[in-house]
Amino acid sequence: MTRSTTGAALAFASGVAVVYLLPALPPLAHAGFVTVALGIVAWRRRGLRLPFWLLLGAFWAQWHACLLLCSPFPDDLARAPLVVEGRIASIPTDSGLARRFLFEVEQARHEGEPIPFTGLVRLSWYEDAPPLRAGELWRLPVRLKPRHGLANPGTFDFERWLFEQGVQATGNLRRGEPPQRLDGGAGRYWLDRWRQGMAEHLARVLDGAPALPLVQALVIGDRSGFDQDDWEVMMRTGTNHLVAISGLHVGLIAGAVFFLVRWLWSRSARLTVAFAAPRAAAVGGMIAALGYAGLAGFAVSTQRALVMIAVVFAALVWQRTLRPYHALVLALVGVLLVDPGAVLSPGFWLSFGAVAVLVFSLGQRLPSRDLWTRWGRAQWAVGIGLLPLLFLLFGRASLIAPPVNLVAVPLFSLILLPLVLTTSLLSLIPGLRSVPWWPLQWTAQLLGWCLDGLAWIADLPWAAMALPERPLWVWLAAGAGAVLMLAPRGLPGRWPGLLLVVPMFVLVTPRPGYGEAWFTLLDVGLGLSAVVRTRDGTLVYDTGPGFPSGFDTGSAVVAPFLAAQGVRRIERLVVSHADRDHAGGLAGLAERIPIDRIDSGEPGDLDRPRVEPCRAGEGWDWSGVRFRFLHPADAGFSGNDASCVLRVETGGRSILLTGDIQARVERRLARESGEALASDVLVAGHHGSATSTHPDFLDAVSPGLVLFASGYANHFGFPVAEVRERVSARGIPALDTGLVGAIELRLGPDGAIEGPLTWRERAGRFWTHRADGIH
């Protein structure tokens, strides 16, 4: 592999990566024309060849993205009643309340008329779901909406994940026309059907053992059995890469079969003469890798591993000398040719980053004779080299991952993984099914003890560390510092690389000055949560919804947002009232961040100790920012009308938060509060319901901006047309979190208001759903 070839490969990969930073894609035809034109010129001029490969990579990524984006699910059919036909395209999972699965839509109808939509959708079947099998052909009555998720700073990008999975829409079954199973066969999803049968078999054998989710993850790559607490343990110990069929596992299986086949093949002189033992071993190893990746349904992580293994084994078969970094570059290009969207996966960067770190750090060193010394160096190199990347991708990293993985990786990979695979596959032998399969049960018990040990380690307060958002230069400096620290010992200036890493840990996060109030209305779906930051404290108003499934926006949205802003405690939490869409995230938020004081309009209905009632006229000041409750005046209210109405003021500008108060309370406030009600920004009551935002109240507040906290395409239709028209008729601009994501404003002591800034515009990429005006 020549230097020019390496350069071309890296240029192609860079072109692919750059495309996924774009907020929007250029017209595909224009990009194709420019790419072809540059290719013709570069054929003659060598100096233009690297730019051509860069542009070709960009065009390849754009074309691949267009397969999903150029024929999207129509916005005007969001939540409309549809009937779709297609096949179940994944193993259905049970969340307790619903069965969730991917569904390959082959035909779709609206009001009896066909619509031009096909593709992959993610469905939830909430009531009376029958046993579902991968590959079955169904006709289902559904309501769908385009690929859309919550959009907030510092939180998980659900839309990016859906795009990476190839999902075009999400939805659920609706009441009406009964679902019909048209064909019980597996179709082309026979592999998923077999994997589903294997998962059910393991569940029967282990009969609800605590380690069952781990066994299913290691055998078939199904991680749906893990709950949030399990993932928290693995994240804090840096062992999440061990609990599913990953590139490491596929490589170990391929390597083990390679050495076994080579040893057996070399025992026969006739076989060795016919075909060299290393070549035969490479073929055997590749077949084993394919088989094990198939157990995981050829998940993205195993696809990367397969390409990398194929590059190495192909060099053996064709007797080509391949340097480690050449193999890495070829594998990189191979993965991006198969799936350019892999660059969106954190696993892509972590897997290639880990190999690159090992090649760079250990490739130029003389190997130590001590196996444990070499293994310790490898863990040190990966731990240091990937630390900046982990903080950049996840906002936190495990500090004890190197010593934990020093033991856990060989334990899981060399002992537990072969043991789990062997006992699981042997349990499928027909003659043994009728007897208790104690080896597999003992293996599960051993795995359970290992999980208990990891949970004990994860409870150590210093096991993991979180960092707030950092400027780009901090991550670039930290990456350069890690490279210097891992460089060969003879390189001058190696340890000063530590100085480049220091800003990542010590940089002070920007915070409001005296008299400033930084306001963020978070996108929590059909619910409410707002954050007001001042120099002296942080206020959270409502925590968003919680659901019986266990998901809540307090832990999934509010806490990650605060962590990204460098907020480590909440000085005051106001829970307007006890309805689930306002208080549902309270428990999850309280588990993740300390809260000094809680106020509520319904303190007795919250399952928390020492909750104070909010009362009209009470308030407090933080560094020149005034907070005042305007309602309720007494304890005679309940439900929506008990909501705490809070006014935040600084520099003569103010924001009014009203919870879910309805027209009766609004009219009274308009009569009694007078000018004290006037505010520059109004967070409309009850998410834009027709029962709130009364004309008298709107006139009394006289806002310059109205904000609606509602989920996109919610089933209530909030904010309703009547309220939107009422606001529009007064010439007041309005923004809806369901359409624009989180909304940020900054009020200054001089009366200036910065913003509004909307998260979908500020941080959106070309896969980000934008549906202005759709409710």
PDB file of N, CA and C in Angstrom, residues 315-370:
ATOM      1  N   ALA A 315      -5.131 -10.585   3.357  1.00  0.00           N
ATOM      2  CA  ALA A 315      -3.688 -10.438   3.184  1.00  0.00           C
ATOM      3  C   ALA A 315      -2.978 -11.766   3.401  1.00  0.00           C
ATOM      4  N   LEU A 316      -3.466 -12.573   4.349  1.00  0.00           N
ATOM      5  CA  LEU A 316      -2.870 -13.881   4.581  1.00  0.00           C
ATOM      6  C   LEU A 316      -3.125 -14.830   3.407  1.00  0.00           C
ATOM      7  N   VAL A 317      -4.363 -14.826   2.916  1.00  0.00           N
ATOM      8  CA  VAL A 317      -4.706 -15.732   1.818  1.00  0.00           C
ATOM      9  C   VAL A 317      -3.903 -15.395   0.565  1.00  0.00           C
ATOM     10  N   TRP A 318      -3.768 -14.111   0.267  1.00  0.00           N
ATOM     11  CA  TRP A 318      -3.047 -13.711  -0.943  1.00  0.00           C
ATOM     12  C   TRP A 318      -1.575 -13.412  -0.679  1.00  0.00           C
ATOM     13  N   GLN A 319      -1.129 -13.735   0.542  1.00  0.00           N
ATOM     14  CA  GLN A 319       0.290 -13.628   0.906  1.00  0.00           C
ATOM     15  C   GLN A 319       0.830 -12.222   0.651  1.00  0.00           C
ATOM     16  N   ARG A 320       0.133 -11.261   1.216  1.00  0.00           N
ATOM     17  CA  ARG A 320       0.548  -9.872   1.117  1.00  0.00           C
ATOM     18  C   ARG A 320       0.984  -9.392   2.497  1.00  0.00           C
ATOM     19  N   THR A 321       2.103  -8.671   2.535  1.00  0.00           N
ATOM     20  CA  THR A 321       2.562  -8.091   3.780  1.00  0.00           C
ATOM     21  C   THR A 321       1.757  -6.830   4.059  1.00  0.00           C
ATOM     22  N   LEU A 322       1.155  -6.795   5.206  1.00  0.00           N
ATOM     23  CA  LEU A 322       0.259  -5.692   5.527  1.00  0.00           C
ATOM     24  C   LEU A 322       0.674  -5.114   6.876  1.00  0.00           C
ATOM     25  N   ARG A 323       1.135  -3.863   6.832  1.00  0.00           N
ATOM     26  CA  ARG A 323       1.488  -3.203   8.083  1.00  0.00           C
ATOM     27  C   ARG A 323       0.218  -2.859   8.865  1.00  0.00           C
ATOM     28  N   PRO A 324       0.352  -2.748  10.176  1.00  0.00           N
ATOM     29  CA  PRO A 324      -0.860  -2.519  10.985  1.00  0.00           C
ATOM     30  C   PRO A 324      -1.651  -1.288  10.564  1.00  0.00           C
ATOM     31  N   TYR A 325      -0.958  -0.163  10.293  1.00  0.00           N
ATOM     32  CA  TYR A 325      -1.723   1.038   9.946  1.00  0.00           C
ATOM     33  C   TYR A 325      -2.317   0.931   8.555  1.00  0.00           C
ATOM     34  N   HIS A 326      -1.708   0.109   7.661  1.00  0.00           N
ATOM     35  CA  HIS A 326      -2.325  -0.133   6.353  1.00  0.00           C
ATOM     36  C   HIS A 326      -3.627  -0.913   6.532  1.00  0.00           C
ATOM     37  N   ALA A 327      -3.593  -1.922   7.397  1.00  0.00           N
ATOM     38  CA  ALA A 327      -4.806  -2.694   7.658  1.00  0.00           C
ATOM     39  C   ALA A 327      -5.889  -1.805   8.250  1.00  0.00           C
ATOM     40  N   LEU A 328      -5.493  -0.898   9.141  1.00  0.00           N
ATOM     41  CA  LEU A 328      -6.458  -0.001   9.769  1.00  0.00           C
ATOM     42  C   LEU A 328      -7.105   0.914   8.729  1.00  0.00           C
ATOM     43  N   VAL A 329      -6.295   1.464   7.815  1.00  0.00           N
ATOM     44  CA  VAL A 329      -6.822   2.372   6.796  1.00  0.00           C
ATOM     45  C   VAL A 329      -7.732   1.622   5.830  1.00  0.00           C
ATOM     46  N   LEU A 330      -7.320   0.419   5.415  1.00  0.00           N
ATOM     47  CA  LEU A 330      -8.164  -0.372   4.507  1.00  0.00           C
ATOM     48  C   LEU A 330      -9.490  -0.730   5.167  1.00  0.00           C
ATOM     49  N   ALA A 331      -9.419  -1.101   6.434  1.00  0.00           N
ATOM     50  CA  ALA A 331     -10.656  -1.430   7.145  1.00  0.00           C
ATOM     51  C   ALA A 331     -11.552  -0.206   7.275  1.00  0.00           C
ATOM     52  N   LEU A 332     -10.945   0.946   7.524  1.00  0.00           N
ATOM     53  CA  LEU A 332     -11.713   2.188   7.625  1.00  0.00           C
ATOM     54  C   LEU A 332     -12.474   2.464   6.337  1.00  0.00           C
ATOM     55  N   VAL A 333     -11.787   2.375   5.214  1.00  0.00           N
ATOM     56  CA  VAL A 333     -12.441   2.613   3.930  1.00  0.00           C
ATOM     57  C   VAL A 333     -13.487   1.537   3.650  1.00  0.00           C
ATOM     58  N   GLY A 334     -13.170   0.291   3.991  1.00  0.00           N
ATOM     59  CA  GLY A 334     -14.125  -0.782   3.763  1.00  0.00           C
ATOM     60  C   GLY A 334     -15.422  -0.572   4.524  1.00  0.00           C
ATOM     61  N   VAL A 335     -15.315  -0.148   5.789  1.00  0.00           N
ATOM     62  CA  VAL A 335     -16.510   0.105   6.590  1.00  0.00           C
ATOM     63  C   VAL A 335     -17.324   1.239   5.985  1.00  0.00           C
ATOM     64  N   LEU A 336     -16.660   2.308   5.551  1.00  0.00           N
ATOM     65  CA  LEU A 336     -17.377   3.463   5.013  1.00  0.00           C
ATOM     66  C   LEU A 336     -17.965   3.180   3.636  1.00  0.00           C
ATOM     67  N   LEU A 337     -17.384   2.242   2.909  1.00  0.00           N
ATOM     68  CA  LEU A 337     -17.999   1.837   1.647  1.00  0.00           C
ATOM     69  C   LEU A 337     -19.283   1.043   1.899  1.00  0.00           C
ATOM     70  N   VAL A 338     -19.251   0.187   2.912  1.00  0.00           N
ATOM     71  CA  VAL A 338     -20.441  -0.602   3.243  1.00  0.00           C
ATOM     72  C   VAL A 338     -21.508   0.283   3.866  1.00  0.00           C
ATOM     73  N   ASP A 339     -21.103   1.163   4.784  1.00  0.00           N
ATOM     74  CA  ASP A 339     -22.068   1.992   5.509  1.00  0.00           C
ATOM     75  C   ASP A 339     -21.420   3.303   5.915  1.00  0.00           C
ATOM     76  N   PRO A 340     -21.504   4.338   5.071  1.00  0.00           N
ATOM     77  CA  PRO A 340     -20.900   5.621   5.446  1.00  0.00           C
ATOM     78  C   PRO A 340     -21.539   6.233   6.685  1.00  0.00           C
ATOM     79  N   GLY A 341     -22.796   5.876   6.971  1.00  0.00           N
ATOM     80  CA  GLY A 341     -23.450   6.390   8.166  1.00  0.00           C
ATOM     81  C   GLY A 341     -22.865   5.858   9.455  1.00  0.00           C
ATOM     82  N   ALA A 342     -21.917   4.925   9.375  1.00  0.00           N
ATOM     83  CA  ALA A 342     -21.282   4.405  10.586  1.00  0.00           C
ATOM     84  C   ALA A 342     -20.566   5.499  11.361  1.00  0.00           C
ATOM     85  N   VAL A 343     -20.194   6.610  10.699  1.00  0.00           N
ATOM     86  CA  VAL A 343     -19.494   7.687  11.407  1.00  0.00           C
ATOM     87  C   VAL A 343     -20.376   8.336  12.471  1.00  0.00           C
ATOM     88  N   LEU A 344     -21.680   8.102  12.418  1.00  0.00           N
ATOM     89  CA  LEU A 344     -22.573   8.646  13.436  1.00  0.00           C
ATOM     90  C   LEU A 344     -22.547   7.840  14.724  1.00  0.00           C
ATOM     91  N   SER A 345     -22.005   6.641  14.680  1.00  0.00           N
ATOM     92  CA  SER A 345     -22.001   5.763  15.843  1.00  0.00           C
ATOM     93  C   SER A 345     -20.777   6.037  16.719  1.00  0.00           C
ATOM     94  N   PRO A 346     -20.972   6.268  18.020  1.00  0.00           N
ATOM     95  CA  PRO A 346     -19.805   6.397  18.903  1.00  0.00           C
ATOM     96  C   PRO A 346     -18.897   5.166  18.841  1.00  0.00           C
ATOM     97  N   GLY A 347     -19.499   3.985  18.640  1.00  0.00           N
ATOM     98  CA  GLY A 347     -18.698   2.776  18.547  1.00  0.00           C
ATOM     99  C   GLY A 347     -17.716   2.803  17.393  1.00  0.00           C
ATOM    100  N   PHE A 348     -18.056   3.473  16.305  1.00  0.00           N
ATOM    101  CA  PHE A 348     -17.145   3.599  15.163  1.00  0.00           C
ATOM    102  C   PHE A 348     -15.872   4.309  15.600  1.00  0.00           C
ATOM    103  N   TRP A 349     -16.027   5.452  16.261  1.00  0.00           N
ATOM    104  CA  TRP A 349     -14.860   6.235  16.676  1.00  0.00           C
ATOM    105  C   TRP A 349     -14.082   5.531  17.781  1.00  0.00           C
ATOM    106  N   LEU A 350     -14.790   4.876  18.682  1.00  0.00           N
ATOM    107  CA  LEU A 350     -14.099   4.205  19.780  1.00  0.00           C
ATOM    108  C   LEU A 350     -13.345   2.973  19.308  1.00  0.00           C
ATOM    109  N   SER A 351     -13.935   2.199  18.380  1.00  0.00           N
ATOM    110  CA  SER A 351     -13.264   0.981  17.924  1.00  0.00           C
ATOM    111  C   SER A 351     -12.038   1.317  17.081  1.00  0.00           C
ATOM    112  N   PHE A 352     -12.205   2.209  16.100  1.00  0.00           N
ATOM    113  CA  PHE A 352     -11.041   2.592  15.293  1.00  0.00           C
ATOM    114  C   PHE A 352     -10.040   3.387  16.124  1.00  0.00           C
ATOM    115  N   GLY A 353     -10.547   4.202  17.057  1.00  0.00           N
ATOM    116  CA  GLY A 353      -9.634   4.945  17.916  1.00  0.00           C
ATOM    117  C   GLY A 353      -8.800   4.035  18.788  1.00  0.00           C
ATOM    118  N   ALA A 354      -9.421   2.980  19.336  1.00  0.00           N
ATOM    119  CA  ALA A 354      -8.680   2.052  20.191  1.00  0.00           C
ATOM    120  C   ALA A 354      -7.574   1.348  19.411  1.00  0.00           C
ATOM    121  N   VAL A 355      -7.898   0.885  18.188  1.00  0.00           N
ATOM    122  CA  VAL A 355      -6.878   0.218  17.377  1.00  0.00           C
ATOM    123  C   VAL A 355      -5.766   1.191  17.002  1.00  0.00           C
ATOM    124  N   ALA A 356      -6.134   2.407  16.627  1.00  0.00           N
ATOM    125  CA  ALA A 356      -5.130   3.408  16.257  1.00  0.00           C
ATOM    126  C   ALA A 356      -4.215   3.723  17.440  1.00  0.00           C
ATOM    127  N   VAL A 357      -4.800   3.831  18.629  1.00  0.00           N
ATOM    128  CA  VAL A 357      -3.997   4.112  19.819  1.00  0.00           C
ATOM    129  C   VAL A 357      -3.022   2.974  20.082  1.00  0.00           C
ATOM    130  N   LEU A 358      -3.475   1.741  19.955  1.00  0.00           N
ATOM    131  CA  LEU A 358      -2.597   0.594  20.201  1.00  0.00           C
ATOM    132  C   LEU A 358      -1.477   0.526  19.173  1.00  0.00           C
ATOM    133  N   VAL A 359      -1.810   0.767  17.913  1.00  0.00           N
ATOM    134  CA  VAL A 359      -0.781   0.738  16.867  1.00  0.00           C
ATOM    135  C   VAL A 359       0.250   1.841  17.107  1.00  0.00           C
ATOM    136  N   PHE A 360      -0.226   3.034  17.451  1.00  0.00           N
ATOM    137  CA  PHE A 360       0.675   4.168  17.658  1.00  0.00           C
ATOM    138  C   PHE A 360       1.523   3.986  18.910  1.00  0.00           C
ATOM    139  N   SER A 361       0.887   3.546  19.995  1.00  0.00           N
ATOM    140  CA  SER A 361       1.581   3.494  21.278  1.00  0.00           C
ATOM    141  C   SER A 361       2.497   2.281  21.410  1.00  0.00           C
ATOM    142  N   LEU A 362       2.053   1.134  20.910  1.00  0.00           N
ATOM    143  CA  LEU A 362       2.801  -0.102  21.129  1.00  0.00           C
ATOM    144  C   LEU A 362       3.514  -0.606  19.886  1.00  0.00           C
ATOM    145  N   GLY A 363       3.127  -0.084  18.731  1.00  0.00           N
ATOM    146  CA  GLY A 363       3.672  -0.621  17.486  1.00  0.00           C
ATOM    147  C   GLY A 363       5.150  -0.382  17.313  1.00  0.00           C
ATOM    148  N   GLN A 364       5.667   0.707  17.916  1.00  0.00           N
ATOM    149  CA  GLN A 364       7.075   1.028  17.761  1.00  0.00           C
ATOM    150  C   GLN A 364       7.932   0.602  18.952  1.00  0.00           C
ATOM    151  N   ARG A 365       7.340  -0.088  19.887  1.00  0.00           N
ATOM    152  CA  ARG A 365       8.086  -0.524  21.073  1.00  0.00           C
ATOM    153  C   ARG A 365       8.558  -1.968  20.915  1.00  0.00           C
ATOM    154  N   LEU A 366       9.654  -2.267  21.581  1.00  0.00           N
ATOM    155  CA  LEU A 366      10.084  -3.656  21.638  1.00  0.00           C
ATOM    156  C   LEU A 366       9.145  -4.408  22.571  1.00  0.00           C
ATOM    157  N   PRO A 367       8.630  -5.543  22.144  1.00  0.00           N
ATOM    158  CA  PRO A 367       7.657  -6.253  22.981  1.00  0.00           C
ATOM    159  C   PRO A 367       8.291  -6.762  24.268  1.00  0.00           C
ATOM    160  N   SER A 368       7.543  -6.622  25.338  1.00  0.00           N
ATOM    161  CA  SER A 368       8.004  -7.136  26.623  1.00  0.00           C
ATOM    162  C   SER A 368       7.782  -8.643  26.670  1.00  0.00           C
ATOM    163  N   ARG A 369       8.676  -9.315  27.359  1.00  0.00           N
ATOM    164  CA  ARG A 369       8.514 -10.759  27.510  1.00  0.00           C
ATOM    165  C   ARG A 369       7.411 -11.095  28.502  1.00  0.00           C
ATOM    166  N   ASP A 370       7.095 -10.163  29.356  1.00  0.00           N
ATOM    167  CA  ASP A 370       6.069 -10.376  30.381  1.00  0.00           C
ATOM    168  C   ASP A 370       4.704 -10.080  29.772  1.00  0.00           C
TER     169      ASP A 370
END
